[in-house]
């Protein structure tokens, strides 16, 4: 273990979310981003080589230490830790629409699902899985929603580009707007969308 | 969306609507009318592109017979759509080339919804896999740190002011312009309610129409005042802030 | 790493409290208490020998994996460095609304920005830029916020009268109306009229 790998291990152990390479860089004023990536690689290989019960996982744009799937059953049976509660069908459908069409307003979500969406949107916002990313230019300036990094964390995705592409789905219906993998651009993109249509 | 109390009271469809006694579905397990519809199509093993509308519409109605009121609006809207389609399918077709399939829009929505369901399945598998990995359970409390010196200048604040102003929904007045008051439409709705001889009085909200906007409320209100002035109805309010009750003028009833 | 050490590592990592030897024994029906102690020793030695940033610690009658004290300072510094001296866009916008409309309640701020304001208000209060200045007479007597002397100090202003005028923010919004007027509100307003006639 190099000193930087040690620092990174300590930081990842102390955080309750994935940490980005940039955040990890602040641990050592001398370290470059490349140094951080090398140290992350060393740490990951070390966990694998020594057959630790934990592994280094790239998640939601950052890195996190998680237990390996093989130990899930033992942890659950012993009840030392609790599983994250599952999402309801309504919540998953709403997330599916938002993740592919963000930034998207409530009316469009309701049209696709054929059901009022106010309650589900509020619940998803409270769980931190979606957020308001802007306002539409349309009449009444409705709020537009997008997914958060926590959504990626929940699904174990690195970024939105990992979502299956429309062509990969059996039902080959093109969504009106392709999924934009740039999560960060959310707020700015939201403002510019109506001018495209 | 469905604010209870504002739309006309809708009684849930009863078992009388062509119920098949052997057919039972658990509505709680569906996420909405499209989900239920897809389930029925799968049960019947029919092609989405060629839905036997009459049969499916009947099954849909019998399935929602057991609905709770809070979900009713979404399902009833679909039921209405299916019944309209059923009627359209019975119309004579001009010729096969000119015939535009009235089911087209429903098929498009079902396919779109099926695509969403497929993504949901993918999400569930991802979440299931992710749930097999646990993060660290004990997170040390964050250290108490001295406050970071803050930078703030007037320009930053004024830029924020501009962003807030830009984000404010247009003033109400501007939004009224494309939808002017529709007192005539409201009058027609009220007269239709008055024409129902079975009831002596009704709640004024029944005259609002579905999903009323402020403009609808104002239109209805003006129409009510006008009709009351003309002596066609009586308005009264049982208690302060209670809903207005509309009563047919007895003279009119005799008429 | 033996299979039992792996199980113990997974359990100690995912648990939010120290686990006793007896609790750890439940992970493997075949294991004796002595086996668990041996595996714990192996795990501790492994962390020490490989110079991991974490160590196995016995405390409160149980065992826990903790980061070594040597890294505490580096992590604190990094967490400090990650805190920016700049306010977020959301914080600035909320501050803008409060500075021009004080005293103002949370509901009104949320109505104008269309986003929940609880977290931002807390952050601004912690930074000493806003404070509670009273309670509204409205139902539920919500708290009203105003800016602090520190706010003026940072902007280099003598008093609030020195703020440039932003009439749209002070006047045009009055009375604030929701983006989508709820039929309920309209109905009540209208319903109260006939009592005058």
mmCIF file of C-alpha atoms in Angstrom, chain A residues 77-192:
data_model
loop_
_atom_site.group_PDB
_atom_site.id
_atom_site.type_symbol
_atom_site.label_atom_id
_atom_site.label_comp_id
_atom_site.label_asym_id
_atom_site.label_seq_id
_atom_site.Cartn_x
_atom_site.Cartn_y
_atom_site.Cartn_z
ATOM 1 C CA UNK A 77 -29.311 -13.610 7.567
ATOM 2 C CA UNK A 78 -27.289 -12.259 10.459
ATOM 3 C CA UNK A 79 -29.285 -8.994 10.161
ATOM 4 C CA UNK A 80 -26.261 -6.826 10.790
ATOM 5 C CA UNK A 81 -27.289 -4.445 8.027
ATOM 6 C CA UNK A 82 -30.545 -3.526 6.353
ATOM 7 C CA UNK A 83 -31.366 -3.788 2.697
ATOM 8 C CA UNK A 84 -32.468 -0.631 0.939
ATOM 9 C CA UNK A 85 -36.256 -0.681 0.592
ATOM 10 C CA UNK A 86 -37.482 -1.505 -2.901
ATOM 11 C CA UNK A 87 -39.139 1.091 -5.101
ATOM 12 C CA UNK A 88 -42.778 0.679 -6.091
ATOM 13 C CA UNK A 89 -43.801 -0.047 -9.662
ATOM 14 C CA UNK A 90 -45.136 3.495 -10.053
ATOM 15 C CA UNK A 91 -41.836 4.958 -8.821
ATOM 16 C CA UNK A 92 -39.792 2.781 -11.185
ATOM 17 C CA UNK A 93 -41.944 3.691 -14.191
ATOM 18 C CA UNK A 94 -41.623 7.368 -13.389
ATOM 19 C CA UNK A 95 -37.855 7.026 -12.984
ATOM 20 C CA UNK A 96 -37.663 5.172 -16.304
ATOM 21 C CA UNK A 97 -39.410 8.031 -18.090
ATOM 22 C CA UNK A 98 -37.390 10.748 -16.377
ATOM 23 C CA UNK A 99 -34.044 9.028 -16.917
ATOM 24 C CA UNK A 100 -34.612 8.774 -20.670
ATOM 25 C CA UNK A 101 -36.367 12.068 -21.326
ATOM 26 C CA UNK A 102 -34.752 14.442 -18.853
ATOM 27 C CA UNK A 103 -35.339 17.288 -18.527
ATOM 28 C CA UNK A 104 -39.010 16.374 -18.559
ATOM 29 C CA UNK A 105 -42.147 17.919 -17.091
ATOM 30 C CA UNK A 106 -44.965 16.353 -15.144
ATOM 31 C CA UNK A 107 -47.500 16.560 -17.990
ATOM 32 C CA UNK A 108 -45.361 14.398 -20.293
ATOM 33 C CA UNK A 109 -44.841 11.799 -17.549
ATOM 34 C CA UNK A 110 -48.574 11.663 -16.876
ATOM 35 C CA UNK A 111 -49.355 11.321 -20.544
ATOM 36 C CA UNK A 112 -47.058 8.330 -20.950
ATOM 37 C CA UNK A 113 -48.162 6.549 -17.779
ATOM 38 C CA UNK A 114 -51.827 7.533 -18.023
ATOM 39 C CA UNK A 115 -51.834 8.269 -14.292
ATOM 40 C CA UNK A 116 -51.501 11.394 -12.138
ATOM 41 C CA UNK A 117 -47.859 11.775 -11.101
ATOM 42 C CA UNK A 118 -47.822 14.431 -8.361
ATOM 43 C CA UNK A 119 -47.467 12.049 -5.413
ATOM 44 C CA UNK A 120 -44.811 9.870 -7.022
ATOM 45 C CA UNK A 121 -42.747 12.887 -8.082
ATOM 46 C CA UNK A 122 -42.818 14.251 -4.550
ATOM 47 C CA UNK A 123 -41.794 10.876 -3.091
ATOM 48 C CA UNK A 124 -38.926 10.499 -5.568
ATOM 49 C CA UNK A 125 -37.768 14.034 -4.782
ATOM 50 C CA UNK A 126 -37.847 13.323 -1.056
ATOM 51 C CA UNK A 127 -35.756 10.192 -1.576
ATOM 52 C CA UNK A 128 -33.279 12.308 -3.501
ATOM 53 C CA UNK A 129 -33.600 10.254 -6.696
ATOM 54 C CA UNK A 130 -34.846 13.129 -8.870
ATOM 55 C CA UNK A 131 -34.535 16.892 -8.685
ATOM 56 C CA UNK A 132 -35.913 19.973 -10.347
ATOM 57 C CA UNK A 133 -33.452 20.955 -13.080
ATOM 58 C CA UNK A 134 -35.268 23.915 -14.563
ATOM 59 C CA UNK A 135 -38.505 25.303 -15.859
ATOM 60 C CA UNK A 136 -40.032 24.799 -19.269
ATOM 61 C CA UNK A 137 -40.629 27.807 -21.508
ATOM 62 C CA UNK A 138 -44.141 26.536 -22.088
ATOM 63 C CA UNK A 139 -47.318 28.072 -20.752
ATOM 64 C CA UNK A 140 -47.335 28.147 -16.973
ATOM 65 C CA UNK A 141 -43.577 27.440 -17.005
ATOM 66 C CA UNK A 142 -43.903 23.928 -15.535
ATOM 67 C CA UNK A 143 -41.004 22.464 -13.563
ATOM 68 C CA UNK A 144 -38.667 20.060 -15.328
ATOM 69 C CA UNK A 145 -37.194 17.028 -13.586
ATOM 70 C CA UNK A 146 -33.953 15.085 -13.970
ATOM 71 C CA UNK A 147 -32.267 12.200 -12.153
ATOM 72 C CA UNK A 148 -29.624 12.666 -9.422
ATOM 73 C CA UNK A 149 -26.327 10.854 -8.717
ATOM 74 C CA UNK A 150 -28.208 8.948 -5.995
ATOM 75 C CA UNK A 151 -30.363 7.396 -8.728
ATOM 76 C CA UNK A 152 -27.203 6.057 -10.389
ATOM 77 C CA UNK A 153 -25.998 4.791 -7.002
ATOM 78 C CA UNK A 154 -29.248 2.936 -6.396
ATOM 79 C CA UNK A 155 -28.937 1.084 -9.700
ATOM 80 C CA UNK A 156 -25.175 0.664 -9.428
ATOM 81 C CA UNK A 157 -24.522 2.619 -12.636
ATOM 82 C CA UNK A 158 -21.407 4.608 -13.473
ATOM 83 C CA UNK A 159 -23.298 7.193 -15.494
ATOM 84 C CA UNK A 160 -26.438 7.664 -17.599
ATOM 85 C CA UNK A 161 -24.629 6.379 -20.689
ATOM 86 C CA UNK A 162 -24.903 2.897 -19.146
ATOM 87 C CA UNK A 163 -28.672 2.906 -19.586
ATOM 88 C CA UNK A 164 -29.724 0.585 -22.421
ATOM 89 C CA UNK A 165 -30.006 2.478 -25.683
ATOM 90 C CA UNK A 166 -33.330 2.622 -27.469
ATOM 91 C CA UNK A 167 -32.016 0.248 -30.166
ATOM 92 C CA UNK A 168 -31.169 -2.340 -27.528
ATOM 93 C CA UNK A 169 -34.732 -2.549 -26.277
ATOM 94 C CA UNK A 170 -37.075 -5.096 -27.857
ATOM 95 C CA UNK A 171 -39.746 -2.457 -28.312
ATOM 96 C CA UNK A 172 -37.976 -0.190 -30.759
ATOM 97 C CA UNK A 173 -39.883 3.024 -30.189
ATOM 98 C CA UNK A 174 -37.647 6.039 -30.476
ATOM 99 C CA UNK A 175 -38.186 8.425 -27.619
ATOM 100 C CA UNK A 176 -38.658 11.978 -28.876
ATOM 101 C CA UNK A 177 -35.398 13.012 -27.279
ATOM 102 C CA UNK A 178 -32.395 10.700 -26.950
ATOM 103 C CA UNK A 179 -31.064 10.122 -23.456
ATOM 104 C CA UNK A 180 -28.519 12.819 -22.716
ATOM 105 C CA UNK A 181 -25.690 11.272 -20.762
ATOM 106 C CA UNK A 182 -24.518 14.640 -19.417
ATOM 107 C CA UNK A 183 -26.056 14.633 -15.966
ATOM 108 C CA UNK A 184 -24.316 17.818 -14.921
ATOM 109 C CA UNK A 185 -25.650 19.807 -17.845
ATOM 110 C CA UNK A 186 -29.163 19.308 -16.489
ATOM 111 C CA UNK A 187 -30.085 22.834 -15.497
ATOM 112 C CA UNK A 188 -28.585 24.505 -18.543
ATOM 113 C CA UNK A 189 -29.935 21.929 -20.943
ATOM 114 C CA UNK A 190 -33.373 22.392 -19.449
ATOM 115 C CA UNK A 191 -33.465 26.029 -20.370
ATOM 116 C CA UNK A 192 -32.380 25.420 -23.933
#
